[in-house]
Coordinates of C-alpha atoms in Angstrom, one line a residue:
M4 CA -0.1 0.1 0.0
S5 CA 1.0 3.7 -0.5
S6 CA 1.3 4.7 3.2
T7 CA 2.2 8.4 2.0
I8 CA -1.6 8.6 0.4
D9 CA -2.5 7.0 3.8
T10 CA -0.7 9.3 6.0
I11 CA -2.1 12.2 4.1
V12 CA -5.6 10.6 5.1
I13 CA -4.7 10.8 8.6
F14 CA -3.3 14.0 9.4
V15 CA -6.1 15.7 7.5
F16 CA -8.7 14.1 9.3
S17 CA -7.1 14.1 12.6
A18 CA -6.2 18.1 11.8
F19 CA -9.9 18.9 11.2
V20 CA -10.8 17.0 14.2
L21 CA -8.4 19.2 16.1
G22 CA -10.1 22.2 15.0
I23 CA -13.6 21.1 16.0
G24 CA -12.0 20.5 19.7
L25 CA -10.9 24.4 19.2
L26 CA -14.4 25.6 17.8
F27 CA -15.9 24.8 21.4
A28 CA -12.7 26.4 23.2
R29 CA -15.2 28.9 24.4
T30 CA -18.5 27.3 24.6
G31 CA -18.0 25.4 28.5
R32 CA -18.8 28.6 30.8
N33 CA -19.2 26.6 33.5
L34 CA -19.5 22.9 34.6
K35 CA -22.7 22.0 33.5
S36 CA -22.4 23.2 30.0
F37 CA -18.4 21.5 29.9
F38 CA -19.4 18.1 31.5
A39 CA -23.0 17.5 30.4
G40 CA -24.1 20.1 27.6
G41 CA -26.1 22.0 29.5
E42 CA -28.7 19.1 30.1
A43 CA -29.8 19.7 27.0
V44 CA -27.9 17.3 24.5
P45 CA -30.4 16.1 21.6
W46 CA -31.1 12.2 22.1
F47 CA -29.8 10.4 18.9
I48 CA -26.7 12.9 19.2
G49 CA -26.2 11.1 23.1
G50 CA -27.8 7.5 22.1
L51 CA -24.3 7.4 19.0
S52 CA -22.0 9.3 21.5
L53 CA -22.7 6.3 24.2
F54 CA -22.3 3.8 21.4
M55 CA -18.9 5.1 20.1
S56 CA -17.6 5.2 23.8
F57 CA -18.2 1.9 24.3
F58 CA -16.4 1.3 20.9
S59 CA -12.7 1.1 20.3
A60 CA -9.7 0.0 18.4
G61 CA -9.5 -2.7 21.2
T62 CA -13.1 -3.7 19.9
F63 CA -11.5 -4.7 16.2
V64 CA -8.0 -6.1 18.0
A65 CA -9.7 -7.9 21.2
W66 CA -13.3 -9.0 19.7
G67 CA -11.5 -9.5 16.2
S68 CA -8.9 -12.0 17.6
I69 CA -12.3 -13.7 18.9
A70 CA -13.6 -13.6 15.7
Y71 CA -10.3 -14.8 13.7
K72 CA -9.7 -17.8 16.5
Y73 CA -13.5 -18.8 17.1
G74 CA -15.7 -17.3 14.7
W75 CA -19.5 -16.1 15.7
V76 CA -19.1 -16.7 19.5
A77 CA -17.4 -13.1 19.2
I78 CA -20.8 -11.5 17.6
T79 CA -22.5 -13.3 20.5
I80 CA -20.1 -12.1 23.2
Q81 CA -21.0 -8.4 21.9
W82 CA -24.8 -8.9 21.8
T83 CA -24.4 -9.1 25.3
M84 CA -24.6 -5.5 25.2
C85 CA -27.3 -5.1 23.3
L86 CA -29.3 -7.2 26.6
G87 CA -27.5 -4.4 28.6
G88 CA -28.9 -1.7 26.8
I89 CA -32.3 -2.5 26.4
I90 CA -32.5 -3.5 30.3
T91 CA -30.9 0.0 30.7
A92 CA -33.3 1.9 28.6
I93 CA -36.3 0.3 30.2
W94 CA -35.4 0.4 34.1
L95 CA -31.8 2.4 35.1
A96 CA -31.4 4.9 32.5
P97 CA -34.4 7.1 33.3
R98 CA -33.3 6.7 36.9
W99 CA -30.3 8.3 36.5
K100 CA -31.8 11.0 35.3
A101 CA -34.2 11.6 37.6
T102 CA -31.3 12.0 40.5
G103 CA -30.3 15.0 38.9
A104 CA -27.1 14.8 39.5
L105 CA -24.0 16.1 37.2
T106 CA -21.8 13.4 37.9
A107 CA -22.9 9.6 39.3
A108 CA -19.9 10.1 42.0
E109 CA -22.2 13.4 42.7
Y110 CA -25.0 10.8 43.3
V111 CA -23.2 8.4 45.2
K112 CA -21.9 11.2 47.7
E113 CA -25.8 12.2 48.9
R114 CA -27.0 8.4 48.4
L115 CA -24.1 6.7 49.9
G116 CA -22.1 9.3 51.7
S117 CA -18.8 11.0 51.2
R118 CA -16.6 7.3 52.0
V119 CA -18.4 5.2 49.5
Q120 CA -17.9 8.2 47.1
K121 CA -14.4 8.4 48.2
T122 CA -13.6 4.7 48.1
Y123 CA -15.5 4.5 44.8
I124 CA -13.5 8.0 43.0
Y125 CA -10.0 6.6 43.5
I126 CA -10.5 2.8 42.4
F127 CA -12.5 4.3 39.1
L128 CA -9.7 6.5 38.2
L129 CA -6.7 3.2 38.8
V130 CA -9.8 1.4 36.8
S131 CA -10.2 3.9 34.1
L132 CA -6.1 4.4 33.8
F133 CA -5.8 1.0 33.3
I134 CA -9.3 0.5 30.9
K135 CA -8.6 3.2 28.6
G136 CA -4.4 2.9 28.9
S137 CA -5.3 -0.2 27.3
V138 CA -7.4 1.0 24.6
L139 CA -4.7 3.5 23.5
Y140 CA -1.9 0.9 23.0
P141 CA -4.0 -1.1 20.0
V142 CA -4.5 2.0 18.1
A143 CA -1.0 3.0 18.3
K144 CA 0.0 -1.1 17.5
L145 CA -2.3 -0.4 14.2
V146 CA -0.8 3.0 13.0
S147 CA 2.9 1.8 14.0
V148 CA 2.5 -1.7 11.7
S149 CA 0.7 0.0 9.3
L150 CA 3.2 3.2 8.7
G151 CA 6.4 1.9 10.1
F152 CA 6.1 4.8 13.0
P153 CA 7.8 3.4 15.7
L154 CA 5.3 2.5 18.7
V155 CA 6.1 4.3 21.6
P156 CA 6.4 7.9 19.7
S157 CA 3.5 6.6 18.1
T158 CA 1.5 6.0 21.6
I159 CA 3.0 9.0 23.0
V160 CA 1.8 11.8 19.9
L161 CA -1.5 10.2 19.8
G162 CA -2.1 9.8 23.3
L163 CA -1.1 14.4 22.9
F164 CA -3.7 14.4 20.5
M165 CA -6.7 12.8 22.1
I166 CA -6.2 14.5 25.2
A167 CA -6.2 18.3 23.3
Y168 CA -9.2 18.6 22.2
T169 CA -10.9 17.0 25.2
A170 CA -9.3 19.2 27.6
V171 CA -9.9 22.3 25.0
G172 CA -13.6 21.6 24.2
G173 CA -15.5 19.4 26.9
L174 CA -18.4 17.2 26.4
W175 CA -20.0 18.8 23.1
A176 CA -16.6 18.4 21.2
V177 CA -16.5 14.5 22.6
M178 CA -19.6 13.7 21.1
V179 CA -19.5 15.7 17.8
T180 CA -16.1 13.5 17.3
D181 CA -18.0 10.5 18.5
I182 CA -20.6 10.9 15.4
L183 CA -17.6 12.1 13.0
Q184 CA -15.8 8.7 13.7
F185 CA -19.5 6.8 14.3
V186 CA -19.4 7.1 10.4
I187 CA -15.9 7.4 9.5
L188 CA -15.4 3.9 10.9
T189 CA -18.9 2.7 9.2
C190 CA -18.0 3.4 5.8
A191 CA -14.8 1.8 6.2
V192 CA -16.3 -1.4 7.5
L193 CA -18.8 -1.3 4.5
I194 CA -16.5 -1.3 2.4
I195 CA -13.9 -3.7 3.8
L196 CA -16.5 -6.3 3.9
P197 CA -17.8 -6.6 -0.1
L198 CA -13.8 -6.4 -0.6
A199 CA -12.9 -9.5 2.2
T200 CA -15.6 -11.6 0.6
E201 CA -13.9 -11.5 -2.9
A202 CA -10.5 -12.1 -1.5
A203 CA -12.3 -15.5 0.4
G204 CA -13.5 -16.3 -2.9
G205 CA -16.8 -15.8 -2.0
F206 CA -19.8 -16.3 0.8
D207 CA -20.0 -20.1 -0.4
T208 CA -16.2 -20.3 -0.4
F209 CA -16.1 -18.7 3.0
T210 CA -18.6 -21.1 4.9
Q211 CA -17.2 -24.5 3.6
Q212 CA -14.1 -23.6 4.4
A213 CA -13.9 -22.2 7.7
P214 CA -13.1 -24.3 11.1
D215 CA -15.5 -26.7 12.2
G216 CA -18.1 -24.9 14.6
F217 CA -17.1 -21.7 13.4
F218 CA -21.0 -20.6 13.4
N219 CA -22.0 -21.6 16.3
L220 CA -23.4 -19.5 19.1
L221 CA -20.7 -21.3 21.7
N222 CA -17.1 -22.2 20.9
G223 CA -14.0 -22.6 22.8
E224 CA -13.8 -21.2 26.0
Y225 CA -16.3 -18.7 25.4
T226 CA -19.3 -20.9 27.5
L227 CA -22.5 -20.6 28.1
G228 CA -22.0 -19.4 32.2
F229 CA -19.6 -17.0 30.8
I230 CA -22.4 -15.1 28.1
L231 CA -24.3 -15.3 30.9
A232 CA -22.0 -14.0 33.4
F233 CA -21.0 -11.2 30.7
A234 CA -24.7 -10.4 29.7
L235 CA -25.0 -9.2 33.7
Y236 CA -22.1 -7.7 33.7
H237 CA -22.9 -5.2 30.9
I238 CA -26.3 -4.8 32.3
F239 CA -24.4 -3.5 35.4
Y240 CA -21.5 -1.6 33.3
I241 CA -23.8 0.2 30.7
G242 CA -26.5 1.1 33.4
G243 CA -24.0 1.8 36.0
N244 CA -20.5 2.9 34.8
W245 CA -20.0 6.8 35.1
T246 CA -18.9 7.2 31.9
F247 CA -22.2 6.3 30.4
V248 CA -24.0 7.4 33.1
Q249 CA -23.2 11.5 32.0
R250 CA -25.0 10.3 28.3
Y251 CA -27.9 9.8 30.7
T252 CA -27.8 12.9 32.9
S253 CA -27.1 15.3 29.8
V254 CA -30.1 14.3 28.1
E255 CA -33.4 16.8 28.4
S256 CA -35.5 14.5 30.4
K257 CA -36.4 11.0 31.7
A258 CA -37.6 10.0 28.0
G259 CA -34.7 11.2 26.1
A260 CA -32.3 9.2 28.7
R261 CA -34.3 6.0 27.6
K262 CA -34.5 6.9 24.1
V263 CA -30.1 7.0 24.3
A264 CA -29.9 3.6 25.8
F265 CA -32.8 2.3 23.0
L266 CA -30.2 3.4 20.5
F267 CA -27.6 2.0 21.8
A268 CA -29.2 -1.3 22.3
G269 CA -30.7 -1.3 18.6
L270 CA -27.1 -0.4 17.3
Y271 CA -25.2 -3.6 18.8
L272 CA -27.8 -5.3 17.3
I273 CA -26.9 -4.9 14.4
S274 CA -23.4 -3.8 13.9
P275 CA -21.7 -6.9 15.9
V276 CA -22.1 -8.9 12.6
I277 CA -21.0 -6.1 10.2
W278 CA -18.1 -5.7 11.9
M279 CA -16.9 -9.0 13.0
L280 CA -17.3 -10.6 9.4
P281 CA -14.1 -9.3 8.2
P282 CA -11.6 -10.9 10.8
M283 CA -13.9 -14.3 10.1
L284 CA -13.2 -14.5 6.4
Y285 CA -9.6 -13.9 7.4
Q286 CA -9.4 -17.0 8.8
T287 CA -9.9 -18.8 5.2
I288 CA -7.7 -16.3 3.3
N289 CA -4.7 -16.9 5.9
P290 CA -5.1 -19.3 8.8
T291 CA -1.9 -19.5 10.4
L292 CA -2.1 -16.8 12.9
Q293 CA -1.3 -17.9 16.3
G294 CA -0.9 -16.5 19.8
L295 CA -1.0 -12.4 19.9
D296 CA -0.5 -12.4 16.2
T297 CA -4.6 -13.3 16.1
E298 CA -4.6 -10.0 17.7
N299 CA -3.8 -8.4 14.3
A300 CA -6.4 -10.3 12.3
Y301 CA -8.4 -7.0 11.4
L302 CA -5.5 -4.8 10.5
L303 CA -3.8 -7.5 8.2
V304 CA -7.5 -8.5 5.9
C305 CA -7.8 -4.2 5.8
Q306 CA -4.0 -4.2 4.5
K307 CA -4.8 -6.9 2.1
V308 CA -8.1 -5.9 0.1
L309 CA -8.1 -1.9 0.9
P310 CA -6.3 0.2 -1.3
P311 CA -4.4 3.3 -0.7
G312 CA -6.5 6.0 0.8
L313 CA -9.2 4.0 2.3
M314 CA -6.3 1.7 4.2
G315 CA -5.6 5.6 6.2
L316 CA -9.5 5.8 6.6
M317 CA -9.7 2.9 8.1
I318 CA -7.0 3.6 10.6
T319 CA -8.2 6.9 11.3
G320 CA -11.4 5.3 12.0
M321 CA -10.2 2.9 14.5
Y322 CA -8.0 5.4 16.3
F323 CA -11.1 7.8 16.4
S324 CA -13.2 5.0 18.0
T325 CA -10.3 4.7 20.4
S326 CA -10.1 8.4 21.3
A327 CA -13.6 8.4 21.6
T328 CA -14.0 5.7 24.7
A329 CA -10.8 7.6 26.3
N330 CA -11.6 11.0 25.7
T331 CA -15.5 10.3 27.3
T332 CA -13.4 8.4 30.4
L333 CA -11.2 11.7 29.8
N334 CA -14.4 14.0 30.9
V335 CA -15.9 12.1 32.9
V336 CA -12.7 11.9 35.5
S337 CA -11.8 15.0 35.1
A338 CA -15.1 16.2 36.0
V339 CA -15.6 13.8 39.3
F340 CA -12.2 15.7 40.2
T341 CA -13.4 19.6 39.9
N342 CA -16.8 19.0 40.7
D343 CA -16.7 16.4 43.6
I344 CA -13.0 16.6 44.7
Y345 CA -12.2 20.1 44.4
K346 CA -15.3 21.9 44.4
G347 CA -16.8 19.5 47.0
L348 CA -13.8 19.3 49.3
I349 CA -11.1 21.9 48.6
N350 CA -12.5 25.0 47.2
P351 CA -16.5 25.1 47.8
T352 CA -16.5 28.8 46.6
A353 CA -14.4 28.5 43.5
S354 CA -15.3 30.7 40.8
D355 CA -16.4 29.3 37.3
Q356 CA -12.8 30.7 35.9
K357 CA -11.0 28.6 38.2
L358 CA -13.4 25.4 38.1
M359 CA -13.0 25.7 34.1
F360 CA -9.3 25.7 34.8
F361 CA -9.0 22.7 36.9
A362 CA -11.5 20.8 34.1
R363 CA -8.8 21.4 31.5
F364 CA -5.9 20.8 34.1
F365 CA -7.2 17.4 35.1
S366 CA -8.2 16.3 31.8
W367 CA -4.5 16.4 30.8
L368 CA -3.4 15.1 33.8
F369 CA -5.1 11.8 34.0
G370 CA -4.7 11.6 29.9
L371 CA -1.0 11.4 30.5
G372 CA -1.3 8.7 32.9
M373 CA -3.8 6.9 30.3
I374 CA -0.4 6.9 28.6
V375 CA 1.6 5.6 30.4
I376 CA -0.8 2.7 30.9
A377 CA -1.0 2.2 27.4
L378 CA 3.0 2.1 26.8
L379 CA 2.8 -1.0 30.1
V380 CA 0.0 -3.1 27.9
P381 CA 2.6 -5.6 25.9
S382 CA 3.8 -6.9 28.9
A383 CA 0.3 -7.7 30.8
G384 CA -0.1 -10.5 28.1
G385 CA -2.2 -8.2 25.4
M386 CA -5.3 -6.7 25.3
V387 CA -7.7 -9.4 25.7
E388 CA -5.8 -10.7 29.1
V389 CA -6.3 -6.6 30.4
V390 CA -9.6 -6.2 29.3
L391 CA -11.3 -8.9 30.5
S392 CA -9.7 -9.3 33.7
I393 CA -10.2 -5.9 34.9
G394 CA -13.5 -6.2 33.9
A395 CA -14.1 -8.8 36.3
I396 CA -12.4 -8.1 39.0
T397 CA -14.0 -4.4 39.1
G398 CA -16.7 -4.2 37.1
G399 CA -19.5 -6.1 39.6
P400 CA -18.2 -4.7 43.2
L401 CA -17.9 -1.3 41.5
L402 CA -21.3 -1.0 39.5
A403 CA -23.6 -3.3 41.2
P404 CA -24.7 -1.4 44.9
P405 CA -24.9 2.5 43.0
I406 CA -27.5 0.4 40.5
W407 CA -29.3 -1.0 43.6
A408 CA -29.3 2.0 45.4
L409 CA -31.2 3.7 42.8
F410 CA -34.1 1.6 43.5
S411 CA -33.5 0.4 47.1
K412 CA -34.4 2.5 50.1
R413 CA -32.5 0.3 52.9
L414 CA -28.9 0.2 51.4
T415 CA -27.1 2.3 53.8
G416 CA -23.4 3.7 52.6
K417 CA -22.0 1.1 55.2
A418 CA -23.2 -1.8 53.8
T419 CA -22.2 -0.5 50.1
F420 CA -18.7 -0.1 51.5
L421 CA -18.2 -3.4 52.5
I422 CA -19.9 -4.8 49.8
T423 CA -17.2 -3.3 47.9
I424 CA -14.2 -3.9 49.4
I425 CA -15.1 -7.8 50.4
S426 CA -16.1 -8.1 46.2
L427 CA -13.0 -6.9 45.1
L428 CA -11.0 -8.5 47.6
V429 CA -12.5 -12.5 46.8
N430 CA -11.9 -11.4 43.0
L431 CA -8.8 -10.0 43.8
F432 CA -7.4 -13.6 45.4
F433 CA -9.1 -16.0 42.7
K434 CA -7.3 -13.8 40.0
M435 CA -3.8 -13.3 41.2
I436 CA -3.2 -14.8 44.7
L437 CA -4.8 -18.7 44.0
P438 CA -3.2 -19.3 41.0
L439 CA -0.1 -18.5 42.6
L440 CA -0.5 -20.3 45.5
A441 CA -2.6 -23.5 44.6
G442 CA -1.8 -23.4 41.2
I443 CA -5.9 -23.0 40.5
K444 CA -7.1 -20.6 38.2
L445 CA -10.7 -19.9 36.9
S446 CA -11.7 -20.3 33.4
R447 CA -13.2 -17.2 31.9
G448 CA -16.8 -18.3 32.5
E449 CA -16.3 -18.9 36.3
E450 CA -14.0 -15.5 36.2
M451 CA -16.7 -13.5 35.1
M452 CA -19.3 -15.5 37.0
L453 CA -17.4 -14.8 40.3
G454 CA -16.8 -11.5 39.6
V455 CA -20.3 -10.0 38.8
G456 CA -22.3 -12.7 41.0
L457 CA -20.8 -12.2 44.2
P458 CA -22.0 -8.6 44.9
A459 CA -25.5 -9.2 43.5
L460 CA -25.7 -12.1 45.9
M461 CA -24.6 -10.1 48.8
L462 CA -27.0 -7.0 47.6
I463 CA -29.9 -9.6 47.3
S464 CA -28.9 -10.9 50.5
Y465 CA -28.8 -7.5 52.6
E466 CA -32.1 -6.5 51.2
L467 CA -33.3 -10.0 52.5
W468 CA -31.9 -9.4 55.8
T469 CA -33.0 -5.4 56.4
V470 CA -36.7 -6.2 55.1
F471 CA -37.2 -9.3 57.7
H472 CA -35.5 -7.3 60.5
Q473 CA -37.5 -4.3 59.0
K474 CA -34.3 -1.9 59.2
I475 CA -35.0 1.4 57.5
N476 CA -32.2 3.9 55.8
P477 CA -31.9 7.1 58.2
D478 CA -29.9 8.4 55.5
Y479 CA -32.2 8.2 53.0
E480 CA -34.6 10.8 53.9
N481 CA -32.0 13.0 54.0
Y482 CA -31.2 12.4 50.1
L483 CA -34.8 12.9 49.4
T484 CA -34.5 16.6 50.7
V485 CA -31.2 16.8 48.8
K486 CA -32.8 15.4 45.5
A487 CA -35.9 18.0 46.3
R488 CA -33.7 20.8 47.0
K489 CA -31.8 20.6 44.1
K490 CA -34.8 20.3 41.5
A491 CA -35.7 23.7 43.1
A492 CA -32.8 25.1 42.0
Q493 CA -32.7 23.8 38.8
L494 CA -36.5 25.6 38.4
L495 CA -35.0 29.2 39.5
E496 CA -32.5 28.4 36.5
T497 CA -31.9 32.1 35.0
E498 CA -33.5 32.6 31.2
E499 CA -30.4 33.8 30.1
E500 CA -28.5 31.1 30.9
K501 CA -31.6 28.7 29.0
E502 CA -30.1 30.7 26.3
E503 CA -27.2 30.1 26.2
I504 CA -27.3 26.6 26.8
H505 CA -29.9 26.6 23.6
K506 CA -26.7 28.4 21.4
Q507 CA -24.5 25.7 22.6
N508 CA -26.5 23.1 21.5
R509 CA -27.3 24.6 18.4
F510 CA -23.8 25.6 17.7
G511 CA -23.0 22.1 18.2
L512 CA -25.1 20.3 16.0
R513 CA -24.3 22.7 13.5
V514 CA -20.2 21.6 14.0
I515 CA -21.8 18.4 13.5
A516 CA -23.8 19.2 9.8
F517 CA -20.3 20.7 8.9
A518 CA -18.4 18.3 9.9
L519 CA -20.3 15.6 8.1
A520 CA -20.7 17.1 5.0
F521 CA -16.7 17.9 5.0
T522 CA -16.2 14.3 5.9
A523 CA -18.4 13.6 2.1
F524 CA -16.2 15.8 0.8
L525 CA -13.1 14.5 1.4
L526 CA -14.8 10.4 0.8
Y527 CA -15.2 12.3 -2.6
I528 CA -11.9 13.1 -3.3
L529 CA -11.0 9.6 -1.8
S530 CA -12.9 7.7 -4.7
W531 CA -11.4 9.1 -7.3
L532 CA -8.1 8.4 -6.3
T533 CA -8.6 4.9 -4.8
S534 CA -8.1 2.1 -7.2
S535 CA -11.1 0.4 -6.2
G536 CA -14.4 0.2 -4.6
T537 CA -14.6 3.7 -6.3
W538 CA -18.4 3.6 -7.4
L539 CA -19.0 2.1 -3.3
V540 CA -17.0 4.9 -1.9
A541 CA -18.7 7.6 -3.7
G542 CA -22.0 6.4 -3.0
L543 CA -21.1 6.0 1.0
A544 CA -20.4 10.1 0.6
S545 CA -23.5 11.0 -1.0
V546 CA -25.2 9.2 2.0
I547 CA -23.2 11.2 4.6
L548 CA -23.9 14.4 2.5
I549 CA -27.7 13.5 2.7
L550 CA -27.5 12.9 6.7
A551 CA -25.9 16.1 6.9
Y552 CA -29.0 17.8 6.8
I553 CA -30.6 16.4 9.8
P554 CA -28.2 18.0 12.7
W555 CA -28.8 20.9 10.7
H556 CA -32.9 20.9 10.9
A557 CA -32.5 19.9 14.5
S558 CA -30.5 22.9 15.1
E559 CA -33.3 24.9 13.2
K560 CA -35.6 23.9 15.4
I561 CA -33.6 25.4 18.4
K562 CA -33.8 28.6 16.5
I563 CA -37.0 28.6 16.7
E564 CA -37.9 28.0 20.1
V565 CA -35.0 30.8 21.2
A566 CA -37.0 32.9 19.6
N567 CA -40.7 31.8 20.9
T568 CA -39.5 32.1 24.3
T569 CA -37.7 35.6 23.5
N570 CA -41.4 36.6 21.9
V571 CA -43.2 35.0 25.1
L572 CA -40.8 37.4 27.6
N573 CA -41.2 40.5 25.3

């Protein structure tokens, strides 16, 4: 492939995205607008952003590796995310919106106390650094291998770029990038799929040459027990992860929060089939990959079938998807430390200007930590091992208790603290200590079942015990008082602030429309330069250009609402 054309494509799109971040530099007036989009983000924007925040190059590296080795089970695994989205839409997202909290950490403090909040913040920080650092590694590896750049400098440069526009632009900059890279990535995969099918000799040849059991719903170490445990884990993760909670609280209403999660679920019903087929096809094209080399299956099939320019488009999409999930986490972590640590504990009377300074400072600080973790991933056993192990150890203990508290009036801060700590210690013992002491190692399914099953069982047991002994949580009434006071304060929001929020959201939608139109223009240029798939690329560019009208039309509706508000005041 011609690395020159691919490099140009990567740098043009990257410079464009950085420019988008700079456009939002002056739109964040306070914490609410910087971290929550003024709590008036359109639900379809929030839903697409949630979907891409869950997505990363790790999806192609980790799940692509499983798809190459085991086949359809990689799709089965990702369908558990669809189930988690449906459960969240029906029961969890509306309740998060009803809390009135800016961050999940704020809710934890109000409902379960400051000790639980501090414990969760510190653990959440460590977990976020490890998980999001681990997803920065694969995209740096992709760029390094495909363009011939050294791995360490690639990791550092990509990480710094990722941090820059998050620290500058806040939530809207993250969401605009989410939408843009969703479009780019979808286009790239839709181009790869027919070309990879052709390279495999056609779909009939692919199905005939695939290994035995390749199209089974379950395969290898990914058993029914693992799938059930992973489904439960994703109910907790999608419904309770602080990063995703931000998407439910940043929309205007509980109905909007529900639509955000339903859109996520719908996308995860369809997308795994489309995105996992290329590495499955590559199994019949080149069945010789072994060990960690299977993590390169997606990149290798891209290199085999994509002409110059389109390979750069695919790498750009993978990088954007990684930056989306990492940037969302950066935005949330900096929100937690600015709103709940600096403002809540250190300087409660800080001005908006000072809070915005620390918001950007924390974004840079934690972003640099992610880069360090990314550099350490190879020594930890690779992408799949890091992601699944961290999820099994921390997912249930950290996410299940706050979700339970959304429904339970009896759960106390002390009980939450004990359940979290005990579950974490037990999971760490079975994951790290028992294999060293006795040589006993849990299977992937047993590990995941323990991780999510133990805290769920402890929460159910505690709830039944409090019901039997007629125990009432005395702090719950205080929480209701705080919640009512916060709701009353929101009603006193000035018309000037409401109008500023409308302006910010109208601006964001128009930037999305412009970004889509610009992407269509670049794809038209690529369709002219590419040696294959010309009409396919041009057709996708036309579809994107038509889709640009949707956010533009939505921005015009906001303009009308602002005008009507002004007329009423006059």
